Each structure stands twice: as structure tokens, then as C-alpha cells.
Amino acid sequence: MGSLEVAKLGHVALEVPDLEGSLRFWRDIVGLEEVERREGEVYLRAWGDFEHHTLVLMRGEEAQLHHVAWRTRRPEDVEAFRDHLRAQGVEVEEVEPGAEAGQGYAIRFFVPTSGHPFEIYYQVEKPKAPEGLRSRLKNQVYPAFRRGVSPRRIDHVNLWTGGQDPTPTHDWLVEHLGFKVREYIQLPNLRLGAWMSVTPLVHDIAVMFDGATQGPRFHHVAYYLDNWQDVLRGLTIFKEHGILPDLGPGQHGISQAFYSYVRDPFSGHLLELFSGGYLILDPDWEPLEWRPEELVDGLFWWGDRWDPQTQPDHPFSRTTGVRRPGVRVG
Amino acid sequence: MGSLEVAKLGHVALEVPDLEGSLRFWRDIVGLEEVERREGEVYLRAWGDFEHHTLVLMRGEEAQLHHVAWRTRRPEDVEAFRDHLRAQGVEVEEVEPGAEAGQGYAIRFFVPTSGHPFEIYYQVEKPKAPEGLRSRLKNQVYPAFRRGVSPRRIDHVNLWTGGQDPTPTHDWLVEHLGFKVREYIQLPNLRLGAWMSVTPLVHDIAVMFDGATQGPRFHHVAYYLDNWQDVLRGLTIFKEHGILPDLGPGQHGISQAFYSYVRDPFSGHLLELFSGGYLILDPDWEPLEWRPEELVDGLFWWGDRWDPQTQPDHPFSRTTGVRRPGVRVG
Amino acid sequence: MGSLEVAKLGHVALEVPDLEGSLRFWRDIVGLEEVERREGEVYLRAWGDFEHHTLVLMRGEEAQLHHVAWRTRRPEDVEAFRDHLRAQGVEVEEVEPGAEAGQGYAIRFFVPTSGHPFEIYYQVEKPKAPEGLRSRLKNQVYPAFRRGVSPRRIDHVNLWTGGQDPTPTHDWLVEHLGFKVREYIQLPNLRLGAWMSVTPLVHDIAVMFDGATQGPRFHHVAYYLDNWQDVLRGLTIFKEHGILPDLGPGQHGISQAFYSYVRDPFSGHLLELFSGGYLILDPDWEPLEWRPEELVDGLFWWGDRWDPQTQPDHPFSRTTGVRRPGVRVG
Amino acid sequence: MGSLEVAKLGHVALEVPDLEGSLRFWRDIVGLEEVERREGEVYLRAWGDFEHHTLVLMRGEEAQLHHVAWRTRRPEDVEAFRDHLRAQGVEVEEVEPGAEAGQGYAIRFFVPTSGHPFEIYYQVEKPKAPEGLRSRLKNQVYPAFRRGVSPRRIDHVNLWTGGQDPTPTHDWLVEHLGFKVREYIQLPNLRLGAWMSVTPLVHDIAVMFDGATQGPRFHHVAYYLDNWQDVLRGLTIFKEHGILPDLGPGQHGISQAFYSYVRDPFSGHLLELFSGGYLILDPDWEPLEWRPEELVDGLFWWGDRWDPQTQPDHPFSRTTGVRRPGVRVG
């Protein structure tokens, strides 16, 4: 489809059964800033996020992913994507400007191979922080370290395909949204997962197999912190709120991320605190294959320990659901 | 010139009068890895650099920049650049494959507005580290922290235009190489400098005015470290070798870099240890203007102190020269 | 005087002309916890301080040190010190239990050689933090990183003797309070300063010469942070409040401290953010002498630069006053 | 026994079956400095250790603790300890000056309650580093970060009492060597362990119960690093040598240590990388009791996870042996 590519991850919208509880986690403890509130919806972003929001918490019947939103390179690309997807037989919903706060015309659809709800948009407000909460740095929105763990910006999402082979989804993201595969795990009978990006980040999205569930699942959204030490400081803060990480601290082999995973106790949605990693600036990057015997190293370079034979029920395997076609929130 | 854009910074080639001395600085103390050596030339890279080299040290009469090299997006772009530049009246030298170790066909020219020597190439080897020096991480070349300060990768270059207004050079880089201006300092009568990139880094290159010299100057090459703490650890190591930083540690307002600047005592070439900063993933980034009253904050957010009125001869102002047309090295 | 030794630094009481302003600095930005408030007095401590207070802010005519307080090893030592000091001809004031919040019977006097106001006490409350502000860690008082820069604990004080040779004061502290000299700077005609302790810290107190003033001066109180990175994070926070450090970040040679110095803008009193350093556990430590040619390295190992010849008016030289005999606060 | 107290931990002597292999671990990867070598014995210390050695590796039939050495406060205390111990019925071996390199007259004995081999000494050389390997800092022995993980100094030892109640040993250390209990875990029928010190460190020694073995065991020796980040950097280095930590990174509740535990693959002896923690400067510290329901928090505040019910065979439980009376090394 030529040059029709998304430009970057925009935000994640998560349905949560206890909106006030989840706000306590994401805003008061994680430290995201509340930008706007509507009935049943709160829009949040990190201190270094420029767009109106990178996380939407929506009151819902259950904890599930409402959508992952991708920004296009040009305004006209949203309609081009709409037409292209429809030409592929994908059912596309149009979202009016303002239906999502701070955002213009957008489209929503379910990834045909996996069933994950995606949104594509271009127009978005980039509001300054309110007076008194504004960073003195003109290239930064809010002051860092105002409250809680205080990550800098959204980094990526990780989606699981349940019992389905994720390879068709990897291929679909490459062919239709412009993603490139950066690293992947190849098992004898299955590509276990791929780390993919349209930016120099190793992944804006990862899509992985999950033998224990059926259908599309949401694994986590990651926020970036400038220093490994900031992740450790975060764990100290979480523990004082009675929250232990599911995983970490440790380093992934794949992406080289220094990580820890912490779960919103009010919804079960998972957050990755992510620091480090590497950038892929080369135009001719060859996807890196991790072989079966490298699986553990790829996932857990050091820090967490995992024996796939004896620990099929690893904490890493717990996911939350995703919104299905035809189901409205609220 | 349409889609003809460079993809990324490749390397910097520096002439040095004392090659063994400078090797001691860049390889033994900074900790870059020696990849290949030829008569009068040593090719180096950091542990996370994938290309054959990101720094070339060349024996020369004096300390000066030999060239800054930019990689293109596609193989055919090198010849396209050659033809485009010649059509603009720029004198272009062709470099045969292998004339520079590990590198294919390339072109060299002097930026017409400023006189800085540039190289454009696409073909380059990405050699693995030798057995025994190879990282166990398959997405990394050498082990980190094998020796010395041990930065991860090359980050950017900073060039000064001497007594000339740098604005025409900013414009030329935008128009002919595809750079975007990310941040700049606007004084009443002069644009003091611009931070520009073709990647999501805030700058792959900065081009700045210098009232104290005439003609093109080389200010510094920056290498990136994963953590602020790694820069501090580096200063501890430098000091044990009798080397104090010219500047820092501190944070720049522009680019948000946590930095320190250390000078190769054998050549006077300047190295920036760079950590942190922010990424520009937005396709519609508006160049950020720093006004005269914001000048000091832009350069020295905290750490270093500078009063432009009383300190015209700031350590930040010391530069080394650049190779001029018609002069050969060696 | 045999085994009569103080055990540790207790607290520093500082008179400030703008109590609410200084509270904003020390409590809201530095992040100390307010423990108790009386008319014209606020008692503060860091999250890892066990005693009732380590800093008292007192409303005063001018910014000056009210007293530095030292805890004894045994309850009966306070009266023993009283008697010993009086036997030495030192005028000793007795402080009734409760006159200083949280504290029992104490004595106050002026160091006879330098004129600095000291307090000696033993009985002190070690209150838990209030419910809701209490650390879940049973060996810690408040949660770390609740607010602002958030140092762990008080570390040391630094006093200057004005135009007087500090050596008699060093000797007096050794002979009468039990301090040991750990490091000192010896100039040809003067011992410039000594770093002294009764604990394994390199210094609980430093006493230095100051050619620019007359009489006793207060240089700074230091609070300790666990990681060098925490000091850097602190500078980021201070700058967002419009406060730049006087000095640092950098490393002292003497004590090996990683430091930055930040001044309360409402009083001019100076705070050192201190991390790292080393412990002296050896019973036979020989005082380390820094010679004249090592002066700059001893003070500024890396980070700050200082040429004693051309910079007699270094930021390091700015001090605040101390309370003089016979003058009451309030 | 009045004022007869040890002053500090001196060193640990470990028997290892593969001396060259263990040297590779402790010297080349951990980065300890080799000070002296004798037939079958290598003496090592960290860059910030002042004494001749803090670790002795001795060729032995099996991996076991040869002795833990404690320095006294005064020269005459060694003989006083000898006489005191003999008066208690403890069999005391005298060690001639020089029998252990760099060390004067010493005594050795087995702790009567637990059977652990201890040494007590006072006279010890504090050699400077050789020319060329000497730190430019006059209060530091070697440059930091010369090689490998590069901890600063020895911190503490952890000994296990096998199936025996450790309480009598805690009491013996208090009564006969002058230790104070700082924190302890009290289970319904057993004091599981105590953290004890003669310095302001929370522990110079910990002595713990172990249900799985019989008789005295060696759990680990800890080395201190200045920053939490230094521990993480260490894990990166270990992994490049194919070594994963047994535990961590994580934070202990007890002592507040940020830790990771790494095992010498050639001997099985365990090393703790230790950073942070807190100091006890108060003369009236009350031992802190961790109750059964606080057991997991006390050991693993965050990072490692442990369910005592289902994981009796935790990696933390693996120990090495200790030398028994009458058995000579070599």
C-alpha cells in the first residue's frame, strides 16, 4: 500500500470497572497527569507526552482494552486508511471530532487477523499544562517528579493473540499499517511473538501467542523512564502503596529493556515501567530471530527466572480482555 | 528535492596529530572498540554501534575534522545525492569502495554555505565483534562496560560556523539533506544555533554561530550512555586519568540532555557524554524557539553557570578546525 | 576527659526572617516532613531520621544559626558535659525538658575557641510518623519520595571560623567533645579546615577558615541521599521551582562526597545534597593531610572548577551568621 | 566482659577447590584486586578496602569457610580476647605474625554455640596500591571501575546455624564479642535470624537458622557498591560471563539493602552485591522484631517473591560448608 504508514503510537484506552480506584493507581501512584474528565472517562498523559492524552480510563463492565490508537503521518492519511481498510473488507467505524476528547476525526476497526480494537487519527490537541503545573522547560509539558513514579512518556503496547498463531497479525501490521518486524521468537511450530515498530524504537507494539486463552487479549502498556534507577525508585513507591510488581526488576534480552511490571489492582490491567532499550536507526535492519533455546534469554536476560517446562503459569502470562465488535462501553 | 533525505549520522572522521595518544583517549579511556587499523587510520565504534565504525582517527598535521558521514535511506540515494549536489554547483568528490575501511561507494563535499566536509554513503559493513569479544546479547555487538567509560553509541555532531550566520546552513541542510529544525536560539540579529535531525533524536546535528573564530569549526561529537549515572561514573574514570571535563555534569535545556564535555588531551577534539534527552515522534513538530532571555537556560538548565556578558571566553567556545578543500590528509 | 564523647549529630536550628518562605523551601521543595509546630518554630526531619527533629526553623531577625545539637552516648553524659565545660570556664546554659519540642534536659554553650552555639542533649522522642504517613517499612519512619527532593537523613554541618585560625577549634572539639580529625587541608601558614567525626562518617562536622569574614559563620547543613542519581533528580526539581544550585553537581576529593549545594532563597542558608562518601571503620585511622597543591582537588575533584588565585569570591565562600551570646530569638 | 569488643569485620577466608577458577570469578569478573599470592593462597581486596585483604581464597579439598576475621579496637585486645575465651573454655589457636599475609599476631577459635571458625587480630598492613594502579584520590586505594563489577568495600558476612536454634549464638556474640542485635525475625518457636553489628552498619554479621542442613554453614559475604545502579551494571557484566544471579535484584526489608546474590560458579560460594541500607547512629537503638507475618517482607521487600509454604527449597537456602576443628587446609 505504498507510503501509507502510521507514524507512532498515540494512546491506549482501557475500560475499568472501578474508575476511581484505577485513577488512584494511574494518576496518584503512577503519577500520570489528568488532562480532562468526562462522564465515565478520564484522559491522562505523562509529563513528557505532548498529545492531549496517552491513556484513557473508561468506566466499563469489565477490565478490557477499548482501543489502541495510532497517529498517521499526514492529515489526509486517516481517510486514506479508511478507504484502504474498507477495500480490504475491514469494517471501519468513523469517530466524529470531539467524540474522543482533544481529538479530531478518527476511524476504528478490529484487526482482522487477531480481533484487537484499533483507532487511527491525525488531528489531536497538544495542550500546554495549566498555569502553575507547567514545566519551566519549554520542550516539556509538566515538571518531572511531581507525584508518584512519574514516567516520562508512553512507549509501547503488548497484545496477545490467545490460542491463535500471531504470524498473520504480524504480517497484517506490516502490510497494512507499515510496521517493520525488529525482533521475533521462532519456535519449531510457531512464531511466538514479534516486536514491531514504525519508529526507531525496537517496538511500538509487540504481538505474542498465548496458549492459555482464546481470542484477543491485552497484555500491557509501557511507559518510559529516563534512568534504570527511576524504575527502582518506582518500585519503592509502589510497595509503600502495598503493590508488588508481577515481574522484575530485570532486563529483557529482546529490546534490552530494563523493566518492571506492575498491575493496577483495581482493574488487573498491566503497566510496564520501561527504561533503556536501544534505537534502530538503520534503514536496512534485518529482523533478529531468537531461537527456541534462546527463548528464556530473550524474555528474561537477568532478573526474573523462568523454566518454561515447569512454570507454564508464569506471572508474565496474565492478561486482560479486549472489547469485541458490537459492544459499547458505559 | 522530494524524498531525498539522509537517514542517520554514520560517523565522524577526525585528524589528530598524535594518533597513539588519541587512541589512548578514545579507545583505552573512553572505551571505544578498535575495529580495524590501516596506515595512519584507526576505525572505532562503541559497543552498541552496528556499523563498521562511528569514529575514524586519522594521523594529520593538525587536529581537525576530516568529515562527517551521513547514511542514506536507500543504496541508490548516494548517486542521486551526487547528481543533485552537482546540479546545485557543489563540487563532489567520489570515494571508491574500500577507500574508507568497511564502506562502499561514497561521495564527499563541502557544505556550500559553511564549508564543513561531509560524506554521504549507504553501503557499509556491520561486522560482528570478534569471537571472545562478542556480546552474548544478539542485538548488541560488544559487551557493555568492557573498558573505560563505555558509551553505547554515537549520538550527534555539533559544528560551528565561525563568524558566519548559521541560518543559511540550517536552511541548506533542510532543503538538500532533509533535516528538520527541532529547536533553535533566536537572538535579535542572529539565529545563534539550530538543533536538527532526520531521526526522532532532537538532533543528529547542531550548527551554531561562533563570534570568536572565522570559518568552519568542529565543536564536538557526542556519544550516548544509557543512564545519567553512567556519565558520572565516566567522570570518575576520566579524573583517574588526570582528565577533567571542560563542562558539566549538567543538563541542557535544549534537548534536555544530561551531559558532560571532555577533551581529548592529545588533539583538543571535544567529546560530549550524553544521556537522557527526549524523542520527537510527532510528524508535525513545530521548531521550538529559545529567545535571548532564555539563552542561558537553553544551554545550561542546571549544572554549569554562564554569564554571557562577563564570560565571552566560556569553555564551551573552544573548537577545533575542519579540513579545507584541496587539502589531503596524511 | 576520658570517655566523655558525643555520639552523633542531632539537629541544626536555624533562624530565618521569613518562616513561611523557608518552610516552603525546606518542607515543600526539599521535602522534609513537618513534625511539630510552635509559635515561631517548626520542627522538621527527613524520612529516614528517627529523632523528633533534625532541623528547626525559628523566626528570627536575621538568618543565622541558632545552634547545632549533639547527642550524647548516655543519659548521664549531659550533666557530665555541663560540669566538665563549666570546669573549663565555659558558660553553660541549661535548657529545660520540653523547651525544645520533643527533647529533654539539654545544655547550650558557645564553643570557646570559635563562638559557635552548640547544644548537648540525650533525651529525645523518636515519634512514629502519623497514621497514613507512616512507612510500611518498620525500620523507616516515612515513605521515601513522598514530596520534593526527599533526602534520607541529616548528615553533617559545616562551620566557618571567619578570620580566625580554625586549628584551636579542631583541637577543642577533639579534646572536649571526643571528635577525631579524619581529613584536613594544611596550607603553609594555616590549617584551612578539618573534617571531623565521632561516627564512621568522614565528617559529622567540618570547621574551616574564611578570610573574608570576621567571627563565627554557618556554612551549610548536609542531608544524605542514597544514590548519586537522587541528587541529580533533586536539581531537576529545584530548577522547576526556579532555584539553581550554588555549586555542583560534582564530587569532593575530601570525603569523596557526590554533592550539590542549594541555597534557601528566603534565608540564604545553604543546604548540601550529599551522596556517596566513604566510611571510616578503622580504629587507627591516621588523619589525611591535603597539601596546598592538592587544595583544589580536595575541594573539587570533578564538577566545579576553581582557581583560588583569580576567584577569591567563589560561591563556596558565602556563609550565613550565627547567634551570638546574650541574644535571644523571637 | 566490659569494653572488650571487636571493632569491625576484617576479612573472610574461603577454601575453594579450583583456585584459578575462583580467581577468575572474584578478581577478573567481580573485580577485586589481587594484593599478594602465596602457595595455595591469594589475598584480595576491593578498591576502597584499606586493609591488606578482605578476601582470602585458599586452595582446599572442598568449598568451605576457613574463617571470618574481626579486628579489635586496640592492639592489646587480641591477647585479652585470647585469655577471655580460654577462661570461657574455648579452645584458642594462636596464629603467628605473617602466617597470614600482611597480618600480625592473631587468634582463631570456633564459636562454641555454632561451630563457625573465627579469627581475631589487630595488627594488619594497609598497603598502598602499586604505582600505576594507585588511585589519584588520596583517601582511596585503587581507582574505582578498573575492571568488572568493581564494588567499593567488604560489608558483612551471613552465617547459618543448620538445624540449631541461632539464638544462643546471637547471645554469645553479644556477650563475648560486643555485638548488638539491630533487627531479628521472631517465629513462634524460633528466632529465625538476627542482624548484628559493632559498627553503625545494620549488620556486620547475620546469623540465621537453616532447617535443611546440620551444623554450621556459610551463606554469603557481601561487598558494598555506592549506587543501586552499580548493582544493575554488575548484573549486566555477570551475564556477559554467563552468570545469572541466584537472587535479585531486589530490596530487603531488613537492613533496606538493595541487593543481588551471585554465586562463584567454581566453588559455589555466594556473594551479595549490596547497596543502600541505613546507618544506626543512635546509642539507644532498640532491636527491631519482624514477626511471622512480616517474614516475607523482611527478606524480600520487593524484587524476589517467596512463598515459604510452597517454596521450602528457595535459592536463598543454598549454603556452603565451614571448616571443622582439627582439619587443616592445603
CSV table of C-alpha atoms in Angstrom, one decimal, chain B residues 16 27 40 46 51 58 72 79 97 100 118 164 177 190 196 239 276 283 290 301:
chain,number,residue,atom,x,y,z
B,16,VAL,CA,44.8,14.1,15.1
B,27,ARG,CA,39.9,3.6,22.9
B,40,GLY,CA,47.6,6.3,9.7
B,46,ALA,CA,31.0,1.9,20.6
B,51,GLU,CA,28.1,-0.2,11.6
B,58,MET,CA,43.5,9.8,11.1
B,72,THR,CA,21.2,7.4,3.0
B,79,GLU,CA,24.3,8.6,-6.6
B,97,PRO,CA,34.5,1.3,-2.3
B,100,GLU,CA,37.4,4.0,3.7
B,118,PHE,CA,30.5,15.9,4.6
B,164,GLN,CA,29.1,33.5,9.7
B,177,LEU,CA,19.7,16.7,3.1
B,190,LEU,CA,21.1,36.4,14.6
B,196,MET,CA,18.3,19.5,13.7
B,239,LYS,CA,39.7,12.0,36.6
B,276,GLY,CA,18.7,11.3,28.5
B,283,PRO,CA,5.2,14.2,12.4
B,290,TRP,CA,14.5,30.0,22.6
B,301,TRP,CA,19.5,24.4,32.5
